[in-house]
CSV table of C-alpha atoms in Angstrom, one decimal:
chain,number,residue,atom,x,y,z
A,176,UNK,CA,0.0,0.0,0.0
A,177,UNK,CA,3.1,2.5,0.9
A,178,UNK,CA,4.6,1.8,-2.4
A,179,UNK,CA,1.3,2.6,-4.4
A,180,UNK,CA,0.6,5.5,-2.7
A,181,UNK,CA,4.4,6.7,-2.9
A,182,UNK,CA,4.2,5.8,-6.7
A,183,UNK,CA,0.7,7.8,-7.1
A,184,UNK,CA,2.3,10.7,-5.3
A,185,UNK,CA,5.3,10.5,-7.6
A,186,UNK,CA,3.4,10.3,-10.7
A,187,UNK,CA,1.2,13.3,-9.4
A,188,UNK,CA,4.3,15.5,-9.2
A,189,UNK,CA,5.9,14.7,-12.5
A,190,UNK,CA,2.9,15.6,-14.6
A,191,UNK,CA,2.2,18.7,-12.0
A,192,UNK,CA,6.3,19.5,-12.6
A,193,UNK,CA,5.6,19.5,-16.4
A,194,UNK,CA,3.5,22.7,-15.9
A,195,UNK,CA,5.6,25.7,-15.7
A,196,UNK,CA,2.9,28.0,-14.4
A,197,UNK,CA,2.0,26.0,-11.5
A,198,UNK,CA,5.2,25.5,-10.8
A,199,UNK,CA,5.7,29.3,-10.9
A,200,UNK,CA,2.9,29.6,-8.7
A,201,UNK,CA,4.5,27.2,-6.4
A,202,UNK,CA,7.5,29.0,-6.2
A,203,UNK,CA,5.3,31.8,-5.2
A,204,UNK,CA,3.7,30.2,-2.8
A,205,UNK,CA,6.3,28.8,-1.4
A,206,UNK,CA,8.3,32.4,-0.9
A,207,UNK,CA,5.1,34.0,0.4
A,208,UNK,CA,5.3,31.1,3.7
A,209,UNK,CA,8.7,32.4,4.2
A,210,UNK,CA,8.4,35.8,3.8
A,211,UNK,CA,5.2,35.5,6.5
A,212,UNK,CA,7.6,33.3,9.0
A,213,UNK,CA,10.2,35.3,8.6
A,214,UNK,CA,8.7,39.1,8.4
A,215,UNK,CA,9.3,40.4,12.5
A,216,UNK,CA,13.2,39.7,11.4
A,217,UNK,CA,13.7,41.0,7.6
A,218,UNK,CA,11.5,43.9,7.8
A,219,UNK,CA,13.9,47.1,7.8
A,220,UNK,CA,11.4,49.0,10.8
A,221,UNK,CA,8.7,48.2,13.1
A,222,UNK,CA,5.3,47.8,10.9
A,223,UNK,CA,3.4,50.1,13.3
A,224,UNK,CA,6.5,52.9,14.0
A,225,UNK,CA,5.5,56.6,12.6
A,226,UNK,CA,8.1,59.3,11.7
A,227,UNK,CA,6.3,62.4,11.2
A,228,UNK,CA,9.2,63.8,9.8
A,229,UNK,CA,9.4,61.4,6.9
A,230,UNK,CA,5.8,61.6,6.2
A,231,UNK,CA,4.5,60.3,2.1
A,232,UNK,CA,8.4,59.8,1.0
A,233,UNK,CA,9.2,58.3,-2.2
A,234,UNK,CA,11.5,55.2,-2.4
A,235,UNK,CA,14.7,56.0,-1.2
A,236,UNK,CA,17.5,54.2,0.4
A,237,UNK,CA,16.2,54.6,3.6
A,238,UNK,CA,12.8,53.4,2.8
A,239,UNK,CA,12.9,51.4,-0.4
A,240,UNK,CA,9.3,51.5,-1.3
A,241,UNK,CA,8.4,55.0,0.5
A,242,UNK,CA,6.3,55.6,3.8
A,243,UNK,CA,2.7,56.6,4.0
A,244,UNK,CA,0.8,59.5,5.7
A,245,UNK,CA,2.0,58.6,9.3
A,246,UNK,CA,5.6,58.3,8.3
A,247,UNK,CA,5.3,54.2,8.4
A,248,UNK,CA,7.5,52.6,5.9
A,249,UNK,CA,5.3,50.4,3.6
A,250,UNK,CA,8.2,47.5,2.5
A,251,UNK,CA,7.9,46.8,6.2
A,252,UNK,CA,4.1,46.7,6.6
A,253,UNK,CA,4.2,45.0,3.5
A,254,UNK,CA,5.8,41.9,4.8
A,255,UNK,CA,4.3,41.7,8.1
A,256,UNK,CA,1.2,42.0,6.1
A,257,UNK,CA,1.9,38.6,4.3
A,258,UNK,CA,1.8,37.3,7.3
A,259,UNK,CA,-1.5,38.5,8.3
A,260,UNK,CA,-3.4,38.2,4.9
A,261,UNK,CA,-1.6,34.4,4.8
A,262,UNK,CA,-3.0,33.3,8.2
A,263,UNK,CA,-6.2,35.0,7.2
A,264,UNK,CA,-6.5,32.8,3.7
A,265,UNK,CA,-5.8,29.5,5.9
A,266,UNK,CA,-7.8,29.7,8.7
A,267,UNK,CA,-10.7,30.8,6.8
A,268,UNK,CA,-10.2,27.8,4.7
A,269,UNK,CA,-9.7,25.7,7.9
A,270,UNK,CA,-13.1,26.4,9.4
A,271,UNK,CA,-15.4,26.3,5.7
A,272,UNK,CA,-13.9,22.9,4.8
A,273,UNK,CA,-14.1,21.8,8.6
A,274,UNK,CA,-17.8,22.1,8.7
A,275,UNK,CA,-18.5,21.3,4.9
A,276,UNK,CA,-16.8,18.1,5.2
A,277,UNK,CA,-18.6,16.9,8.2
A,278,UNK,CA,-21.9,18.2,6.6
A,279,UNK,CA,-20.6,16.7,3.1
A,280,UNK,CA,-19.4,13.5,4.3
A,281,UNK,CA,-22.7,12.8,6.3
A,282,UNK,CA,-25.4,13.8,3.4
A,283,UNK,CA,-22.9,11.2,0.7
A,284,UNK,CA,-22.5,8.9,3.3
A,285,UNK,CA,-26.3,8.5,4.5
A,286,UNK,CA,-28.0,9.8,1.6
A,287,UNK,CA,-32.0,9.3,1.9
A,288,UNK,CA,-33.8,11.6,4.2
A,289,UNK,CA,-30.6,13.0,5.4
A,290,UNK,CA,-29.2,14.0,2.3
A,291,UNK,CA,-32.3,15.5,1.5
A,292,UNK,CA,-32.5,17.7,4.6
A,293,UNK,CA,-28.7,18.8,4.4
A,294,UNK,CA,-28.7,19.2,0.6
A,295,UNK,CA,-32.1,21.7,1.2
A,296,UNK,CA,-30.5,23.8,4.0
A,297,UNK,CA,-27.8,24.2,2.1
A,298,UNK,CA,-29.7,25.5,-0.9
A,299,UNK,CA,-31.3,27.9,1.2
A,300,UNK,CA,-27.9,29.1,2.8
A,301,UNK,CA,-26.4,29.5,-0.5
A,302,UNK,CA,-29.2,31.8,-2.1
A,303,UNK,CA,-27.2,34.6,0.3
A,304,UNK,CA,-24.1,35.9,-1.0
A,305,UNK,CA,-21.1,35.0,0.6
A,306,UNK,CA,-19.5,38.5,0.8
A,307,UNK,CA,-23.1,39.6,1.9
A,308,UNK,CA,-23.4,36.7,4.8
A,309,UNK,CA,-19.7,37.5,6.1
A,310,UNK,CA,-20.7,41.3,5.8
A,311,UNK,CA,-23.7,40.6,8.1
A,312,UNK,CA,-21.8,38.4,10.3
A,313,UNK,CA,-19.0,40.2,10.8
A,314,UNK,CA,-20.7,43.7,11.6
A,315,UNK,CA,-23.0,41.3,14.3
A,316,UNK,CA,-19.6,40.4,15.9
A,317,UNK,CA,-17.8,43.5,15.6
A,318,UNK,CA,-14.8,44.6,13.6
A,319,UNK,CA,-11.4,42.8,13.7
A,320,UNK,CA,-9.6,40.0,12.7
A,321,UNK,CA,-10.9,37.1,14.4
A,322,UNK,CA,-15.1,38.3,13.3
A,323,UNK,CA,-13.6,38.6,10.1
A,324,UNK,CA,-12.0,35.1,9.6
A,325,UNK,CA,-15.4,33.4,11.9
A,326,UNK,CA,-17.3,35.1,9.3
A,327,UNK,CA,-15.9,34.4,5.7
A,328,UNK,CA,-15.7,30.6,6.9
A,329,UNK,CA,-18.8,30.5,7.9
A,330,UNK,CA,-20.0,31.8,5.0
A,331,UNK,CA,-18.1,29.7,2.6
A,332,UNK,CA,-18.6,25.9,3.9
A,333,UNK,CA,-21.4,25.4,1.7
A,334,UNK,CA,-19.1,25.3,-1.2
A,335,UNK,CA,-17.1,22.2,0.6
A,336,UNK,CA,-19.6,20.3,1.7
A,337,UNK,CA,-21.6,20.1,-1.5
A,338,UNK,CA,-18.5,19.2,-3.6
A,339,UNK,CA,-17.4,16.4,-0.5
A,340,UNK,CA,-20.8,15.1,-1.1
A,341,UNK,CA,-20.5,14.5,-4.8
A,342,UNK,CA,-17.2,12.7,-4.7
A,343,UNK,CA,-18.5,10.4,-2.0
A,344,UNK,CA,-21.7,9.9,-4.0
A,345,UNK,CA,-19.0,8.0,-6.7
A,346,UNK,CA,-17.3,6.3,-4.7
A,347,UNK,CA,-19.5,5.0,-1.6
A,348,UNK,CA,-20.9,2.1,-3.6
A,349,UNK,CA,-17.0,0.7,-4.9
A,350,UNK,CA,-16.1,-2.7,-4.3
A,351,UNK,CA,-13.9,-1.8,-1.9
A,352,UNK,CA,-16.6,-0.5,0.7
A,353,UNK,CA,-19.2,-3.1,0.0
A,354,UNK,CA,-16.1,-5.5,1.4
A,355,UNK,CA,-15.8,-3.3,4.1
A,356,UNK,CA,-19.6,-3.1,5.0
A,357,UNK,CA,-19.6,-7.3,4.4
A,358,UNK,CA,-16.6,-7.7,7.3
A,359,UNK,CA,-19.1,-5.5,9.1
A,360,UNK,CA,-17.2,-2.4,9.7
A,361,UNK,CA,-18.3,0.4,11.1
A,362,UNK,CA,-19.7,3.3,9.2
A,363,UNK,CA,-17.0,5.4,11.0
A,364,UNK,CA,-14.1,3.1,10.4
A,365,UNK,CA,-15.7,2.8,6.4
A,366,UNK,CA,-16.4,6.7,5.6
A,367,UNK,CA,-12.8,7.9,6.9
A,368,UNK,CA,-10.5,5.1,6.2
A,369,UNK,CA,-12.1,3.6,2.9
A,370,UNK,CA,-13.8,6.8,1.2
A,371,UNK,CA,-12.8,10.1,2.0
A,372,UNK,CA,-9.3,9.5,1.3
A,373,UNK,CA,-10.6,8.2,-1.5
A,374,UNK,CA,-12.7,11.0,-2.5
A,375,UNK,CA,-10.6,13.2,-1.2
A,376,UNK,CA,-8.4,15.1,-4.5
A,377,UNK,CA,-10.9,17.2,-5.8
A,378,UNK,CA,-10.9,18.8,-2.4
A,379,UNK,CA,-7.4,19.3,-2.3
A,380,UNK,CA,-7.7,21.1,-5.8
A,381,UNK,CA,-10.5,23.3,-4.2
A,382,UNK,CA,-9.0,24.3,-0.7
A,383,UNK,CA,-5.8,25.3,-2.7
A,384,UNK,CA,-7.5,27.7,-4.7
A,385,UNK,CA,-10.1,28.8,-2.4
A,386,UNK,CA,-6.8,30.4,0.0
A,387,UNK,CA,-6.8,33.2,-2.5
A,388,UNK,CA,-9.9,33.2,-2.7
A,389,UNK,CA,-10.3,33.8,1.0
A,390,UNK,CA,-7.4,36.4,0.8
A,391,UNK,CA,-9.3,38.5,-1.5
A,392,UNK,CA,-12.6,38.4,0.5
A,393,UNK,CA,-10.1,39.4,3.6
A,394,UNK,CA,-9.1,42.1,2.3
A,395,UNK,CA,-12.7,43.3,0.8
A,396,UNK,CA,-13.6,43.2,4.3
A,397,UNK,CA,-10.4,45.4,5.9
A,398,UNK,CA,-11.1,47.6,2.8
A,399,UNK,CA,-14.3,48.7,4.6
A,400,UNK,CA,-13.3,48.4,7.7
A,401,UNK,CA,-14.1,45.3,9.3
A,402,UNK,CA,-11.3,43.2,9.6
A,403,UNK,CA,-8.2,44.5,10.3
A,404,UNK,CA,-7.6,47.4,12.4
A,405,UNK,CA,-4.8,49.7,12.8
A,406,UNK,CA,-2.2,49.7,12.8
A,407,UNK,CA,-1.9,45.9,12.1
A,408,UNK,CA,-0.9,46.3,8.0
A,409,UNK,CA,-3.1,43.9,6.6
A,410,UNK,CA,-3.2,44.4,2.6
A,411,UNK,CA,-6.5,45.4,2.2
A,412,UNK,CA,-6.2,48.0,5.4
A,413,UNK,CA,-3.3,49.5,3.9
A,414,UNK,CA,-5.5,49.5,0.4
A,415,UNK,CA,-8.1,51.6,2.5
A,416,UNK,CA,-6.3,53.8,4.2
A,417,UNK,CA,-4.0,55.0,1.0
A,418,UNK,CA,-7.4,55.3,-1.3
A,419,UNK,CA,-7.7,59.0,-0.4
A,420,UNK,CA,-4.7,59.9,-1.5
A,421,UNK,CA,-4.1,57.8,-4.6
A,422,UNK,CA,-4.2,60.2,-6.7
A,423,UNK,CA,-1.2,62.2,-5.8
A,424,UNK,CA,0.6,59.1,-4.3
A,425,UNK,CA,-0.4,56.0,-6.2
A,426,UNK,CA,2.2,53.9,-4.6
A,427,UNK,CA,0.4,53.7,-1.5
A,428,UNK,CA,-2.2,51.4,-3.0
A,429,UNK,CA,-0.5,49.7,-6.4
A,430,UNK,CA,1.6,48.1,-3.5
A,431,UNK,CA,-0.8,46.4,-1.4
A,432,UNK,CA,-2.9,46.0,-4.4
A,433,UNK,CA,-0.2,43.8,-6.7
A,434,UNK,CA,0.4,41.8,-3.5
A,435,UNK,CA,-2.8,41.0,-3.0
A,436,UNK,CA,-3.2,40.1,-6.8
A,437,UNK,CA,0.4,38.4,-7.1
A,438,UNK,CA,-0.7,36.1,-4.3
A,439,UNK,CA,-4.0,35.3,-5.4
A,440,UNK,CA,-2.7,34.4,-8.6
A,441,UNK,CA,0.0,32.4,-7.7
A,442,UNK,CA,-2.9,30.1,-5.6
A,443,UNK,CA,-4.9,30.0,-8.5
A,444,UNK,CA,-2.6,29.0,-11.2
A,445,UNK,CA,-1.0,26.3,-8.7
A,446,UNK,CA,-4.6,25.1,-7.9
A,447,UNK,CA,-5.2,24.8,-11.9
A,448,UNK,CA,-2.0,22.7,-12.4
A,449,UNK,CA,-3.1,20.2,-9.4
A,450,UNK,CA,-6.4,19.9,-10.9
A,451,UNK,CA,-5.0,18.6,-13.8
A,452,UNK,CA,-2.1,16.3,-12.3
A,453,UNK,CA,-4.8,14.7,-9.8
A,454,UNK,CA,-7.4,14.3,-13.1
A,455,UNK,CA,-7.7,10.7,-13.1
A,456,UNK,CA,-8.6,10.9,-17.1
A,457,UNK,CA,-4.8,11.7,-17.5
A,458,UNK,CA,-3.4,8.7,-16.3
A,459,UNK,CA,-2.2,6.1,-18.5
């Protein structure tokens, strides 16, 4: 079993290295975690420290990409700011697919009435916009990071659960779970050691490209003020506190707003290559 699954996983990477623009999105990726672990040490100044007599500089070798209207320089709020918008992406992600695969997993699983009554809730839950739920739920909570992140997960599990659903739906009935349910095996032993795992890639695909997904809805939130608060420099604060002066200083938002598109990219074009590495009609 070990040396399928290490020859599955080695046959998943060569045909996802053959795809130079996930692999550039990898590479992306990959410098965006570091950058995050590593901001509190390579950033030149404190993120929240204001110099009143360097107030809306241009680039210079002091402050390579400038400061802003409180004297802060942005390269440093820039890379603590990965950090933020990066644990933002995740944990949003964490608690959508957390609840939609419990939900998911029990409507494929048990289908009949229970599917039914899931599957309905669900369609009434999704005939609310997302952004417009996690607007609602995060002004109920209050502004700040934590509403902000309770609320886009909350909003997006829907999403997770009904695709979790449809990959158990083809594989519940396998031969390989009707010998399971004949060596009468429990349905929680059968649904998380014989099917999810089994059913389990297109998730993988979708949680990778939902991260920048949940970025960007981070930051539409901080843009209007309710997730992140100063002075914590998340991208789409920084976006909204730099909008009224764009005009005369563009910098302050084409920053924030090509790291916020750089990293959303960069999650969807790996996302796209995974899809098609872990597309079982591609294997020969």
């Amino acid at each position: 079993m070990d040396k399928k699954r290490k020859s599955n996983f080695s046959v998943v990477m060569h045909r996802l290295k053959k795809n130079k623009l996930a692999m550039a999105g990898l590479v992306v990726i990959i410098l965006l975690f570091i950058v995050a672990l590593m901001a509190p040490w390579i950033m030149p100044y404190d993120y929240a420290e204001q110099d009143y007599s360097a107030v809306l500089l241009k680039g210079s070798r002091e402050h390579l990409l400038g400061t802003d209207n409180l004297g802060r320089d942005i390269l440093s709020r820039l890379l603590y700011g990965t950090r933020i918008s990066l644990l933002m992406g995740v944990l949003i992600v964490a608690i959508g697919a957390t609840v939609g695969i419990l939900l998911g997993s029990i409507a494929g699983f048990y289908g009949g009435k229970v599917d039914n009554f899931i599957m309905r809730f669900l369609d009434i839950y999704q005939s609310i916009p997302n952004i417009l739920l996690a607007i609602a739920l995060s002004t109920s909570m209050g502004p700040g990071l934590k509403s902000c992140v309770i609320a886009l997960g909350v909003a997006s599990f829907a999403g997770y659960a009904r695709l979790i659903r449809a990959s158990i739906l083809q594989v519940r009935e396998s031969e390989y779970v009707e010998a399971a349910r004949a060596i009468n095996a429990g349905d929680k032993r059968i649904l998380f050691k014989h099917i999810l795992p089994n059913a389990f890639s297109p998730m993988i695909v979708y949680i990778t490209m939902y991260i920048g997904s949940s970025i960007l809805a981070a930051a539409s939130l901080s843009f209007i003020g309710l997730g992140a608060q100063p002075p914590l420099p998340e991208w789409g604060a920084m976006l909204s506190s730099g909008r009224d002066l764009m005009r005369d200083y563009p910098t302050l938002v084409i920053y924030p707003g090509c790291a916020i598109m750089l990293t959303v990219l960069a999650f969807n074009l790996f996302g796209d290559g995974l899809r098609d590495a872990l597309d079982p009609r591609l294997k020969t």
